[in-house]
Tab-separated table of C-alpha atoms in Angstrom:
chain	number	residue	atom	x	y	z
A	1	UNK	CA	30.023	-10.124	-17.028
A	2	UNK	CA	30.713	-11.938	-20.307
A	3	UNK	CA	29.783	-11.332	-23.955
A	4	UNK	CA	28.816	-14.372	-26.078
A	5	UNK	CA	31.559	-15.006	-28.635
A	6	UNK	CA	29.103	-16.288	-31.222
A	7	UNK	CA	26.880	-13.195	-31.277
A	8	UNK	CA	28.638	-11.472	-34.176
A	9	UNK	CA	28.778	-14.787	-36.044
A	10	UNK	CA	24.983	-14.929	-35.798
A	11	UNK	CA	24.826	-11.356	-37.108
A	12	UNK	CA	27.062	-12.212	-40.056
A	13	UNK	CA	24.942	-15.235	-40.945
A	14	UNK	CA	21.713	-13.223	-40.808
A	15	UNK	CA	23.151	-10.503	-43.039
A	16	UNK	CA	24.549	-13.083	-45.472
A	17	UNK	CA	21.049	-14.516	-45.850
A	18	UNK	CA	19.656	-11.024	-46.418
A	19	UNK	CA	22.199	-10.520	-49.219
A	20	UNK	CA	21.370	-13.809	-50.942
A	21	UNK	CA	19.759	-13.970	-54.353
A	22	UNK	CA	16.134	-15.001	-54.256
A	23	UNK	CA	15.419	-13.553	-50.809
A	24	UNK	CA	12.138	-11.628	-50.826
A	25	UNK	CA	11.969	-8.038	-49.484
A	26	UNK	CA	9.927	-9.251	-46.520
A	27	UNK	CA	12.496	-11.937	-45.709
A	28	UNK	CA	15.387	-9.496	-46.032
A	29	UNK	CA	13.547	-7.057	-43.783
A	30	UNK	CA	13.123	-9.658	-41.051
A	31	UNK	CA	16.741	-10.814	-41.329
A	32	UNK	CA	18.263	-7.339	-41.203
A	33	UNK	CA	15.959	-6.293	-38.376
A	34	UNK	CA	17.124	-9.233	-36.259
A	35	UNK	CA	20.760	-8.612	-37.201
A	36	UNK	CA	20.508	-4.957	-36.165
A	37	UNK	CA	18.905	-5.928	-32.866
A	38	UNK	CA	21.629	-8.452	-32.037
A	39	UNK	CA	24.383	-6.082	-33.129
A	40	UNK	CA	23.048	-3.267	-30.967
A	41	UNK	CA	22.837	-5.570	-27.962
A	42	UNK	CA	26.398	-6.752	-28.626
A	43	UNK	CA	27.577	-3.129	-28.717
A	44	UNK	CA	26.030	-2.364	-25.327
A	45	UNK	CA	27.457	-5.550	-23.778
A	46	UNK	CA	30.951	-4.827	-25.090
A	47	UNK	CA	30.795	-1.245	-23.819
A	48	UNK	CA	29.730	-2.365	-20.356
A	49	UNK	CA	32.411	-5.049	-20.252
A	50	UNK	CA	34.993	-2.491	-21.391
A	51	UNK	CA	34.022	-0.192	-18.535
A	52	UNK	CA	34.795	-2.981	-16.096
A	53	UNK	CA	37.820	-4.379	-17.953
A	54	UNK	CA	39.342	-1.695	-20.223
A	55	UNK	CA	41.767	-4.148	-21.800
A	56	UNK	CA	38.877	-5.925	-23.559
A	57	UNK	CA	37.847	-2.979	-25.770
A	58	UNK	CA	40.241	-0.136	-26.529
A	59	UNK	CA	40.048	3.011	-28.699
A	60	UNK	CA	41.384	2.437	-32.193
A	61	UNK	CA	41.167	3.790	-35.729
A	62	UNK	CA	40.861	2.415	-39.222
A	63	UNK	CA	41.266	3.885	-42.707
A	64	UNK	CA	38.810	2.837	-45.430
A	65	UNK	CA	39.806	3.366	-49.075
A	66	UNK	CA	36.670	3.334	-51.221
A	67	UNK	CA	36.974	2.912	-54.962
A	68	UNK	CA	34.688	4.057	-57.747
A	69	UNK	CA	32.011	3.709	-58.946
A	70	UNK	CA	30.056	5.802	-56.459
A	71	UNK	CA	32.927	6.249	-53.991
A	72	UNK	CA	31.319	9.422	-52.622
A	73	UNK	CA	28.049	7.640	-51.929
A	74	UNK	CA	29.902	4.779	-50.238
A	75	UNK	CA	31.711	7.312	-48.034
A	76	UNK	CA	28.370	8.909	-47.178
A	77	UNK	CA	26.944	5.556	-46.120
A	78	UNK	CA	30.012	4.657	-44.066
A	79	UNK	CA	30.032	8.071	-42.372
A	80	UNK	CA	26.397	7.743	-41.352
A	81	UNK	CA	26.861	4.219	-40.028
A	82	UNK	CA	29.918	5.020	-37.921
A	83	UNK	CA	28.114	7.962	-36.336
A	84	UNK	CA	25.113	5.787	-35.528
A	85	UNK	CA	27.470	3.249	-33.940
A	86	UNK	CA	29.144	5.884	-31.744
A	87	UNK	CA	32.292	6.275	-33.817
A	88	UNK	CA	33.488	9.382	-35.652
A	89	UNK	CA	35.218	9.863	-38.950
A	90	UNK	CA	37.118	12.303	-41.097
A	91	UNK	CA	36.806	12.180	-44.877
A	92	UNK	CA	40.215	12.766	-46.421
A	93	UNK	CA	41.567	13.844	-49.774
A	94	UNK	CA	42.856	11.010	-51.924
A	95	UNK	CA	45.346	11.339	-54.782
A	96	UNK	CA	43.780	8.572	-56.862
A	97	UNK	CA	40.071	8.422	-57.799
A	98	UNK	CA	37.810	7.374	-54.941
A	99	UNK	CA	37.335	8.347	-51.292
A	100	UNK	CA	39.294	7.807	-48.108
A	101	UNK	CA	37.612	7.709	-44.696
A	102	UNK	CA	39.516	7.708	-41.408
A	103	UNK	CA	37.283	6.178	-38.717
A	104	UNK	CA	37.838	6.471	-34.962
A	105	UNK	CA	36.121	4.445	-32.252
A	106	UNK	CA	36.365	1.512	-29.901
A	107	UNK	CA	37.423	-1.771	-31.494
A	108	UNK	CA	34.037	-3.448	-31.005
A	109	UNK	CA	32.214	-0.533	-32.639
A	110	UNK	CA	34.663	-0.399	-35.550
A	111	UNK	CA	34.059	-4.096	-36.141
A	112	UNK	CA	30.283	-3.614	-36.063
A	113	UNK	CA	30.518	-0.702	-38.514
A	114	UNK	CA	32.655	-2.729	-40.920
A	115	UNK	CA	30.236	-5.678	-40.884
A	116	UNK	CA	27.158	-3.529	-41.465
A	117	UNK	CA	28.803	-1.380	-44.131
A	118	UNK	CA	29.942	-4.387	-46.146
A	119	UNK	CA	26.499	-5.979	-46.054
A	120	UNK	CA	24.555	-2.808	-46.846
A	121	UNK	CA	26.743	-2.090	-49.875
A	122	UNK	CA	25.727	-5.468	-51.300
A	123	UNK	CA	22.058	-4.972	-50.464
A	124	UNK	CA	22.010	-1.443	-51.887
A	125	UNK	CA	23.627	-2.508	-55.160
A	126	UNK	CA	21.203	-5.381	-55.571
A	127	UNK	CA	18.184	-3.191	-54.849
A	128	UNK	CA	19.370	-0.461	-57.229
A	129	UNK	CA	19.817	-2.987	-60.042
A	130	UNK	CA	16.108	-3.787	-59.780
A	131	UNK	CA	14.930	-0.171	-60.114
A	132	UNK	CA	13.433	1.302	-63.319
A	133	UNK	CA	15.978	4.041	-64.057
A	134	UNK	CA	15.023	7.040	-66.273
A	135	UNK	CA	16.691	6.969	-69.691
A	136	UNK	CA	19.474	9.368	-70.642
A	137	UNK	CA	23.118	9.254	-69.552
A	138	UNK	CA	23.425	12.267	-67.225
A	139	UNK	CA	19.836	12.059	-66.051
A	140	UNK	CA	20.133	8.355	-65.276
A	141	UNK	CA	23.358	8.854	-63.311
A	142	UNK	CA	21.855	11.697	-61.267
A	143	UNK	CA	18.777	9.574	-60.531
A	144	UNK	CA	20.893	6.633	-59.365
A	145	UNK	CA	22.972	8.852	-57.104
A	146	UNK	CA	19.930	10.475	-55.502
A	147	UNK	CA	18.315	7.042	-55.071
A	148	UNK	CA	21.375	5.724	-53.246
A	149	UNK	CA	21.551	8.786	-50.997
A	150	UNK	CA	17.929	8.227	-50.043
A	151	UNK	CA	18.655	4.571	-49.341
A	152	UNK	CA	21.630	5.523	-47.146
A	153	UNK	CA	19.559	7.962	-45.105
A	154	UNK	CA	16.883	5.353	-44.441
A	155	UNK	CA	19.169	2.517	-43.389
A	156	UNK	CA	21.368	4.726	-41.217
A	157	UNK	CA	18.283	6.070	-39.480
A	158	UNK	CA	17.219	2.540	-38.674
A	159	UNK	CA	20.605	1.600	-37.298
A	160	UNK	CA	20.496	4.669	-35.076
A	161	UNK	CA	17.060	3.747	-33.736
A	162	UNK	CA	18.163	0.169	-33.016
A	163	UNK	CA	21.126	1.511	-31.041
A	164	UNK	CA	18.930	3.887	-29.041
A	165	UNK	CA	16.455	1.102	-28.280
A	166	UNK	CA	19.259	-1.138	-26.995
A	167	UNK	CA	20.482	1.586	-24.632
A	168	UNK	CA	16.968	2.202	-23.338
A	169	UNK	CA	16.401	-1.526	-22.799
A	170	UNK	CA	19.657	-1.867	-20.860
A	171	UNK	CA	18.819	1.058	-18.592
A	172	UNK	CA	15.312	-0.217	-17.878
A	173	UNK	CA	16.896	-3.174	-16.070
A	174	UNK	CA	19.056	-1.715	-13.262
A	175	UNK	CA	20.529	-5.105	-12.423
A	176	UNK	CA	21.780	-5.527	-15.964
A	177	UNK	CA	22.346	-1.989	-17.145
A	178	UNK	CA	24.408	-0.475	-14.287
A	179	UNK	CA	28.210	-0.639	-14.423
A	180	UNK	CA	30.008	0.700	-11.370
A	181	UNK	CA	27.015	2.880	-10.555
A	182	UNK	CA	26.746	4.183	-14.138
A	183	UNK	CA	23.898	3.555	-16.538
A	184	UNK	CA	24.595	2.193	-20.020
A	185	UNK	CA	23.891	5.671	-21.408
A	186	UNK	CA	26.583	7.225	-19.192
A	187	UNK	CA	29.081	4.492	-20.071
A	188	UNK	CA	28.510	5.208	-23.750
A	189	UNK	CA	28.780	8.960	-23.185
A	190	UNK	CA	32.198	8.442	-21.603
A	191	UNK	CA	33.290	6.392	-24.597
A	192	UNK	CA	32.031	9.040	-27.016
A	193	UNK	CA	34.126	11.668	-25.236
A	194	UNK	CA	37.226	9.501	-25.611
A	195	UNK	CA	36.537	9.090	-29.332
A	196	UNK	CA	36.032	12.843	-29.836
A	197	UNK	CA	39.398	13.471	-28.191
A	198	UNK	CA	40.977	10.922	-30.542
A	199	UNK	CA	39.715	12.850	-33.544
A	200	UNK	CA	40.736	16.245	-32.168
A	201	UNK	CA	44.255	15.032	-31.511
A	202	UNK	CA	44.601	13.568	-35.000
A	203	UNK	CA	42.834	16.399	-36.858
A	204	UNK	CA	42.777	19.651	-34.851
A	205	UNK	CA	41.140	21.575	-37.707
A	206	UNK	CA	38.168	20.204	-39.636
A	207	UNK	CA	35.103	21.608	-41.360
A	208	UNK	CA	31.592	20.476	-42.169
A	209	UNK	CA	29.484	20.656	-45.293
A	210	UNK	CA	26.482	18.908	-46.853
A	211	UNK	CA	25.817	16.324	-49.523
A	212	UNK	CA	23.622	17.621	-52.322
A	213	UNK	CA	21.908	15.846	-55.232
A	214	UNK	CA	20.023	16.740	-58.403
A	215	UNK	CA	18.300	13.487	-59.404
A	216	UNK	CA	14.716	12.571	-58.614
A	217	UNK	CA	15.307	9.147	-57.074
A	218	UNK	CA	15.812	10.141	-53.439
A	219	UNK	CA	12.279	9.346	-52.299
A	220	UNK	CA	12.282	5.932	-53.987
A	221	UNK	CA	15.697	5.149	-52.537
A	222	UNK	CA	14.568	6.136	-49.059
A	223	UNK	CA	11.516	3.883	-49.358
A	224	UNK	CA	13.713	0.967	-50.458
A	225	UNK	CA	16.136	1.622	-47.621
A	226	UNK	CA	13.280	1.417	-45.142
A	227	UNK	CA	12.823	-2.227	-46.093
A	228	UNK	CA	16.027	-3.010	-44.201
A	229	UNK	CA	13.908	-2.255	-41.104
A	230	UNK	CA	16.687	-1.070	-38.812
A	231	UNK	CA	15.353	2.187	-37.288
A	232	UNK	CA	13.472	5.382	-38.169
A	233	UNK	CA	15.285	8.569	-37.067
A	234	UNK	CA	16.491	10.877	-39.861
A	235	UNK	CA	20.056	12.172	-39.935
A	236	UNK	CA	21.521	15.202	-41.687
A	237	UNK	CA	23.609	14.556	-44.801
A	238	UNK	CA	27.307	15.415	-44.831
A	239	UNK	CA	29.833	15.466	-47.629
A	240	UNK	CA	33.206	13.852	-48.207
A	241	UNK	CA	36.281	15.838	-47.250
A	242	UNK	CA	34.954	16.934	-43.875
A	243	UNK	CA	34.525	15.798	-40.319
A	244	UNK	CA	31.216	14.058	-39.680
A	245	UNK	CA	29.910	14.242	-36.170
């Protein structure tokens, strides 16, 4: 089997249009929905090709250094996206202000996560700038943070649903979805096990915790994040400094 080389280029172009000034919410919704669909299909195709030819898609890792403002929120978004795209990550301590995220996964999934993360940061910032924020320094900051956390939850949920739909579609077509007698779901499960072992070898001891917020913007942020139209399954929040997944 082969994977079209131009598929990710099409995804990048769709997301670039969604980020453009003057694009209406409805237009951005349609663009991001199509981008998520193509990206999910690309992920399945690369996984199936990798099962047949392991040299085409190998386990790897990447460190993301995220600067302020809102480094913690950025780390939360990145963590949710990499989990939805079958990667795992560890949030590390960083001497300077900001957040550091160590991401593990197959090369094709790391690339997909990077593309989506970069685009959604732009879209989230643009959408937040258009919101009526309550007055008052501390209150306004808390509201913005809660709004962004709601946005992150919504868009990550949609990415997860797009991924699940792509797996289901591949397995509904035995001629296309089977690789060496394995369904797409089993191929992906094997890859997930490899990634978990990567993390365990690099970080034998990790812990989990939750992200909390005090502002009242979460619901509005979630509603805005739904306009990206890339899925609908909720995920649990997790905080920086811990293993996610």
